[in-house]
Amino acid sequence: RPARGRRRGGRGGLDERALAPEVHPGTKIGQLRAEVAEELGLRAGTPVVSGTNDGLAAVVGAGLMHLGRGVDVGGAAGGVGVSATAETAARVSAHVGGALWSGPAPTPFGDVRIIGGALGGTGLLLDEAITSAIARGARPETLMQEVANLPLGEFSGSSSTGERLSGVQRVRAAAEQGALAVEALLAPARAAGLPLDEMWLSGPATGATVGLHTTETQVPHGIRQMRADLLGVPVVVPRIAEAAAAGAAAIAGVGAGIYASLREAADLIAVVDQRIDPDPRSADAASSARERFLRE
């Protein structure tokens, strides 16, 4: 029990004086001590810099100071964020209510708001489908290429994960459902005027990079094309295909004095490696897949 007169924070009864002071991400808060540096195999005196959570790091790593840019973070659960003006964010939030959240971008990005939301295990479902397919005999060295060769929309929908499908078909269904979940999450906001000019991809769940379960060294083009077709906007594969890691590097660079500002760091780190436009020939199949996803 805290001593009399000691300040307590909220219902937890914690002494607020025990909390570290708040600092902005990218603030140098110390240096790596020699004994710790030796244990980690790093140089003594390396700056120790305050970081942030993975979601905000992805906002930085994908350069969301640019209005109308989104980032699909993939991950085990999945999530998405889109940059907008404060006026647009207020209008969209009033329309969609609690379906999406809205918050300020990092201060150096100016008066920019990030509108986004989380998904329920889309990346984990894809991982499970890939693991199951390999266990059932699919070849890890060609699995995703086989998935990419399958037709758009034929296996999407909640009923497409049944045992009647082959392992490769189930992976295709899970991959498409991950993209369709992002599209469905953002659809009400886009209908209310949220601009989405391009979607940056991050991590293996979105096709930005290869995953741990296969031995393929490159992501087949068809996987990324599928994402663009179902989202209905161009997708961007960044040079650093893990947006949160790129954002963490940008923040660390600011704290270490490599970059003059977080905006400069994001501009230099968020670099386009590949841009893929939706294929007009797939528009009908993509529209049917989106409608079926919403029904099921």
Short mmCIF file of C-alpha atoms in Angstrom, two decimals:
data_model
loop_
_atom_site.label_atom_id
_atom_site.label_comp_id
_atom_site.label_asym_id
_atom_site.label_seq_id
_atom_site.Cartn_x
_atom_site.Cartn_y
_atom_site.Cartn_z
CA ARG A 1 0.00 0.00 0.00
CA PRO A 2 1.40 3.44 -0.89
CA ALA A 3 2.46 5.68 1.97
CA ARG A 4 0.16 8.53 2.97
CA GLY A 5 0.39 11.45 0.57
CA ARG A 6 1.97 9.43 -2.21
CA ARG A 7 0.35 10.10 -5.54
CA ARG A 8 -1.44 7.16 -7.08
CA GLY A 9 -2.40 6.75 -10.72
CA GLY A 10 -5.94 5.63 -11.52
CA ARG A 11 -7.43 2.49 -10.08
CA GLY A 12 -4.19 0.58 -10.17
CA GLY A 13 -2.89 2.40 -7.10
CA LEU A 14 0.55 2.88 -8.65
CA ASP A 15 2.86 5.66 -7.60
CA GLU A 16 3.09 7.89 -10.66
CA ARG A 17 6.54 9.01 -9.57
CA ALA A 18 7.82 5.53 -10.42
CA LEU A 19 6.95 6.02 -14.08
CA ALA A 20 9.61 7.11 -16.51
CA PRO A 21 9.09 10.58 -18.00
CA GLU A 22 7.32 10.75 -21.34
CA VAL A 23 9.49 11.48 -24.36
CA HIS A 24 8.83 11.65 -28.07
CA PRO A 25 9.78 8.63 -30.21
CA GLY A 26 13.28 9.16 -31.57
CA THR A 27 14.60 10.78 -28.40
CA LYS A 28 18.08 9.71 -27.32
CA ILE A 29 17.72 8.57 -23.73
CA GLY A 30 21.17 7.13 -23.08
CA GLN A 31 24.03 5.03 -24.38
CA LEU A 32 24.68 1.31 -24.35
CA ARG A 33 26.89 0.39 -21.41
CA ALA A 34 30.04 -1.63 -22.05
CA GLU A 35 28.90 -4.80 -20.28
CA VAL A 36 25.58 -4.84 -22.10
CA ALA A 37 27.21 -4.01 -25.44
CA GLU A 38 29.61 -6.93 -25.03
CA GLU A 39 26.75 -9.31 -24.29
CA LEU A 40 24.80 -8.13 -27.35
CA GLY A 41 27.79 -7.95 -29.65
CA LEU A 42 27.32 -4.22 -30.23
CA ARG A 43 29.54 -1.20 -29.84
CA ALA A 44 29.66 0.41 -26.42
CA GLY A 45 28.18 3.89 -26.49
CA THR A 46 25.59 3.02 -29.15
CA PRO A 47 22.70 5.45 -28.67
CA VAL A 48 19.65 4.08 -26.86
CA VAL A 49 16.61 5.70 -28.46
CA SER A 50 12.96 5.74 -27.42
CA GLY A 51 10.76 3.80 -29.84
CA THR A 52 7.07 3.29 -30.39
CA ASN A 53 4.50 0.56 -31.02
CA ASP A 54 4.44 -1.47 -34.23
CA GLY A 55 1.39 0.29 -35.65
CA LEU A 56 2.87 3.78 -35.40
CA ALA A 57 6.22 2.47 -36.61
CA ALA A 58 4.47 1.14 -39.74
CA VAL A 59 2.92 4.58 -40.31
CA VAL A 60 6.43 6.04 -40.29
CA GLY A 61 7.98 3.22 -42.30
CA ALA A 62 5.40 3.54 -45.08
CA GLY A 63 5.68 7.34 -45.20
CA LEU A 64 2.07 8.13 -44.34
CA MET A 65 2.76 11.84 -44.22
CA HIS A 66 1.60 11.61 -47.84
CA LEU A 67 -2.19 12.03 -47.94
CA GLY A 68 -4.15 9.21 -49.52
CA ARG A 69 -1.46 6.61 -48.84
CA GLY A 70 -2.35 3.47 -46.91
CA VAL A 71 -0.36 0.69 -45.31
CA ASP A 72 -1.56 -2.91 -45.07
CA VAL A 73 0.50 -4.26 -42.21
CA GLY A 74 -0.42 -7.91 -42.54
CA GLY A 75 0.88 -9.59 -39.40
CA ALA A 76 -0.72 -12.43 -37.48
CA ALA A 77 -3.85 -10.37 -36.78
CA GLY A 78 -3.73 -7.82 -39.59
CA GLY A 79 -4.48 -4.13 -39.73
CA VAL A 80 -4.56 -1.13 -42.01
CA GLY A 81 -4.07 2.64 -41.81
CA VAL A 82 -4.69 5.47 -44.30
CA SER A 83 -3.52 9.08 -44.07
CA ALA A 84 -6.05 11.91 -44.42
CA THR A 85 -6.57 15.54 -43.55
CA ALA A 86 -8.12 16.41 -40.19
CA GLU A 87 -11.30 17.58 -41.95
CA THR A 88 -11.65 14.34 -43.91
CA ALA A 89 -10.93 12.24 -40.83
CA ALA A 90 -13.64 14.03 -38.85
CA ARG A 91 -16.18 13.55 -41.62
CA VAL A 92 -15.33 9.89 -42.09
CA SER A 93 -15.34 9.18 -38.36
CA ALA A 94 -18.79 10.73 -38.03
CA HIS A 95 -20.01 8.44 -40.80
CA VAL A 96 -18.46 5.11 -39.75
CA GLY A 97 -18.64 5.54 -35.97
CA GLY A 98 -16.57 3.01 -34.06
CA ALA A 99 -15.88 0.77 -37.05
CA LEU A 100 -12.52 2.49 -37.53
CA TRP A 101 -10.27 4.56 -35.30
CA SER A 102 -8.78 7.94 -36.09
CA GLY A 103 -5.73 9.52 -34.51
CA PRO A 104 -2.97 12.02 -35.20
CA ALA A 105 0.08 11.07 -37.21
CA PRO A 106 3.50 11.77 -35.69
CA THR A 107 3.88 15.49 -35.03
CA PRO A 108 6.64 16.01 -37.63
CA PHE A 109 4.18 14.83 -40.30
CA GLY A 110 2.06 17.96 -39.76
CA ASP A 111 -1.71 18.07 -39.27
CA VAL A 112 -2.29 14.59 -40.69
CA ARG A 113 -4.68 12.00 -39.31
CA ILE A 114 -4.45 8.24 -39.62
CA ILE A 115 -7.70 6.33 -40.12
CA GLY A 116 -7.51 2.59 -39.67
CA GLY A 117 -8.58 -0.56 -37.97
CA ALA A 118 -7.56 -4.07 -36.95
CA LEU A 119 -8.55 -7.43 -38.38
CA GLY A 120 -9.22 -10.77 -36.78
CA GLY A 121 -6.32 -13.12 -37.44
CA THR A 122 -6.08 -12.92 -41.24
CA GLY A 123 -2.33 -13.47 -41.26
CA LEU A 124 -2.60 -16.31 -38.78
CA LEU A 125 -5.22 -18.04 -40.94
CA LEU A 126 -2.91 -17.78 -43.93
CA ASP A 127 -0.01 -19.22 -41.92
CA GLU A 128 -2.18 -22.13 -40.82
CA ALA A 129 -3.33 -22.79 -44.37
CA ILE A 130 0.25 -22.82 -45.65
CA THR A 131 1.42 -25.12 -42.84
CA SER A 132 -1.50 -27.47 -43.48
CA ALA A 133 -0.90 -27.51 -47.24
CA ILE A 134 2.75 -28.48 -46.78
CA ALA A 135 1.77 -31.17 -44.28
CA ARG A 136 -0.65 -32.55 -46.88
CA GLY A 137 2.09 -32.81 -49.51
CA ALA A 138 2.35 -29.38 -51.14
CA ARG A 139 5.91 -28.53 -52.14
CA PRO A 140 7.32 -25.60 -50.11
CA GLU A 141 9.62 -24.60 -52.96
CA THR A 142 6.72 -23.98 -55.40
CA LEU A 143 3.65 -23.56 -53.17
CA MET A 144 3.09 -19.81 -53.54
CA GLN A 145 3.68 -19.94 -57.31
CA GLU A 146 0.96 -22.58 -57.54
CA VAL A 147 -1.26 -20.35 -55.41
CA ALA A 148 -0.54 -17.38 -57.67
CA ASN A 149 -1.52 -19.38 -60.76
CA LEU A 150 -5.06 -20.04 -59.51
CA PRO A 151 -7.91 -17.87 -60.87
CA LEU A 152 -9.06 -14.82 -58.95
CA GLY A 153 -12.14 -15.26 -56.79
CA GLU A 154 -12.81 -18.93 -57.47
CA PHE A 155 -11.99 -20.07 -53.94
CA SER A 156 -12.68 -16.95 -51.85
CA GLY A 157 -15.50 -16.84 -49.33
CA SER A 158 -15.87 -18.33 -45.88
CA SER A 159 -17.08 -21.65 -47.27
CA SER A 160 -13.91 -22.05 -49.32
CA THR A 161 -11.81 -23.38 -46.43
CA GLY A 162 -13.60 -26.74 -46.33
CA GLU A 163 -11.94 -30.10 -46.73
CA ARG A 164 -13.22 -30.35 -50.31
CA LEU A 165 -10.40 -28.01 -51.38
CA SER A 166 -6.80 -29.00 -51.93
CA GLY A 167 -4.09 -27.52 -49.75
CA VAL A 168 -3.05 -25.08 -52.48
CA GLN A 169 -6.65 -23.97 -53.00
CA ARG A 170 -7.09 -23.37 -49.28
CA VAL A 171 -4.00 -21.17 -49.23
CA ARG A 172 -5.41 -19.17 -52.14
CA ALA A 173 -8.72 -18.79 -50.29
CA ALA A 174 -6.97 -17.57 -47.13
CA ALA A 175 -4.78 -15.12 -49.07
CA GLU A 176 -7.78 -13.64 -50.87
CA GLN A 177 -9.79 -13.39 -47.66
CA GLY A 178 -6.99 -11.37 -46.07
CA ALA A 179 -7.19 -8.82 -48.89
CA LEU A 180 -11.00 -8.86 -48.93
CA ALA A 181 -11.11 -8.20 -45.18
CA VAL A 182 -9.00 -5.06 -45.65
CA GLU A 183 -11.20 -3.91 -48.53
CA ALA A 184 -14.41 -4.52 -46.56
CA LEU A 185 -13.04 -2.72 -43.49
CA LEU A 186 -12.21 0.40 -45.49
CA ALA A 187 -15.23 0.36 -47.83
CA PRO A 188 -17.56 2.46 -45.62
CA ALA A 189 -14.83 5.05 -45.06
CA ARG A 190 -14.04 5.25 -48.75
CA ALA A 191 -17.74 5.66 -49.50
CA ALA A 192 -17.73 8.57 -47.05
CA GLY A 193 -14.89 10.27 -48.93
CA LEU A 194 -11.68 8.77 -47.58
CA PRO A 195 -9.13 9.03 -50.42
CA LEU A 196 -6.99 5.96 -51.00
CA ASP A 197 -4.54 6.44 -53.85
CA GLU A 198 -2.25 3.51 -53.12
CA MET A 199 -1.74 0.78 -50.55
CA TRP A 200 1.74 -0.05 -49.29
CA LEU A 201 2.21 -3.71 -48.40
CA SER A 202 4.15 -5.00 -45.42
CA GLY A 203 5.21 -8.48 -44.41
CA PRO A 204 4.60 -11.97 -45.81
CA ALA A 205 0.84 -11.99 -45.12
CA THR A 206 0.36 -9.31 -47.79
CA GLY A 207 2.89 -10.66 -50.28
CA ALA A 208 5.43 -7.93 -49.61
CA THR A 209 8.06 -10.51 -48.71
CA VAL A 210 8.46 -14.27 -48.48
CA GLY A 211 7.34 -16.06 -45.34
CA LEU A 212 8.97 -18.59 -43.06
CA HIS A 213 6.98 -21.63 -44.15
CA THR A 214 8.11 -21.97 -47.76
CA THR A 215 11.54 -22.12 -49.32
CA GLU A 216 10.77 -19.83 -52.25
CA THR A 217 13.15 -16.91 -52.48
CA GLN A 218 10.81 -14.49 -54.26
CA VAL A 219 7.12 -13.64 -53.98
CA PRO A 220 5.36 -14.53 -57.25
CA HIS A 221 3.96 -11.49 -59.08
CA GLY A 222 0.47 -13.01 -59.08
CA ILE A 223 0.23 -12.83 -55.28
CA ARG A 224 0.75 -9.08 -55.32
CA GLN A 225 -1.45 -8.64 -58.40
CA MET A 226 -4.26 -10.42 -56.55
CA ARG A 227 -3.93 -7.92 -53.71
CA ALA A 228 -4.16 -4.97 -56.09
CA ASP A 229 -7.14 -6.44 -57.92
CA LEU A 230 -9.15 -7.15 -54.76
CA LEU A 231 -8.31 -3.83 -53.08
CA GLY A 232 -9.07 -1.97 -56.30
CA VAL A 233 -6.10 0.39 -55.92
CA PRO A 234 -2.41 0.22 -56.85
CA VAL A 235 -0.27 -1.63 -54.32
CA VAL A 236 3.30 -0.69 -53.51
CA VAL A 237 6.01 -3.07 -52.38
CA PRO A 238 8.57 -0.96 -50.50
CA ARG A 239 12.32 -1.46 -50.60
CA ILE A 240 12.12 -2.43 -46.90
CA ALA A 241 9.25 -4.89 -47.01
CA GLU A 242 8.50 -4.75 -43.26
CA ALA A 243 7.02 -1.30 -42.64
CA ALA A 244 7.27 -1.46 -38.84
CA ALA A 245 10.96 -2.38 -39.05
CA ALA A 246 11.53 0.46 -41.52
CA GLY A 247 9.78 2.86 -39.16
CA ALA A 248 11.83 1.67 -36.21
CA ALA A 249 14.99 2.27 -38.25
CA ALA A 250 13.81 5.79 -39.13
CA ILE A 251 13.10 6.60 -35.49
CA ALA A 252 16.45 5.18 -34.40
CA GLY A 253 18.19 7.22 -37.09
CA VAL A 254 16.64 10.42 -35.79
CA GLY A 255 17.74 9.65 -32.25
CA ALA A 256 21.25 8.78 -33.42
CA GLY A 257 21.54 12.04 -35.35
CA ILE A 258 21.65 10.40 -38.79
CA TYR A 259 18.52 12.23 -39.91
CA ALA A 260 17.55 15.81 -39.11
CA SER A 261 13.87 14.99 -38.62
CA LEU A 262 11.41 12.12 -38.65
CA ARG A 263 9.88 13.44 -41.87
CA GLU A 264 13.28 13.39 -43.57
CA ALA A 265 13.94 9.87 -42.28
CA ALA A 266 10.57 8.58 -43.51
CA ASP A 267 11.07 10.14 -46.95
CA LEU A 268 14.48 8.49 -47.32
CA ILE A 269 13.46 5.10 -45.94
CA ALA A 270 9.97 4.69 -47.48
CA VAL A 271 11.12 3.99 -51.03
CA VAL A 272 9.07 2.26 -53.73
CA ASP A 273 10.53 -1.00 -55.03
CA GLN A 274 7.54 -2.12 -57.12
CA ARG A 275 4.15 -0.62 -57.95
CA ILE A 276 1.35 -2.82 -59.27
CA ASP A 277 -1.89 -1.47 -60.72
CA PRO A 278 -5.18 -3.40 -60.67
CA ASP A 279 -5.70 -5.43 -63.84
CA PRO A 280 -8.87 -4.17 -65.64
CA ARG A 281 -9.40 -7.69 -67.00
CA SER A 282 -9.93 -8.92 -63.43
CA ALA A 283 -12.44 -6.23 -62.45
CA ASP A 284 -15.54 -8.44 -62.78
CA ALA A 285 -14.00 -11.34 -60.86
CA ALA A 286 -12.79 -8.98 -58.13
CA SER A 287 -16.22 -7.35 -57.81
CA SER A 288 -17.90 -10.76 -57.52
CA ALA A 289 -15.39 -11.85 -54.87
CA ARG A 290 -16.04 -8.69 -52.83
CA GLU A 291 -19.81 -9.17 -53.01
CA ARG A 292 -19.54 -12.83 -52.03
CA PHE A 293 -17.25 -11.98 -49.10
CA LEU A 294 -19.78 -9.49 -47.72
CA ARG A 295 -22.65 -11.99 -48.08
CA GLU A 296 -20.83 -14.83 -46.37
#
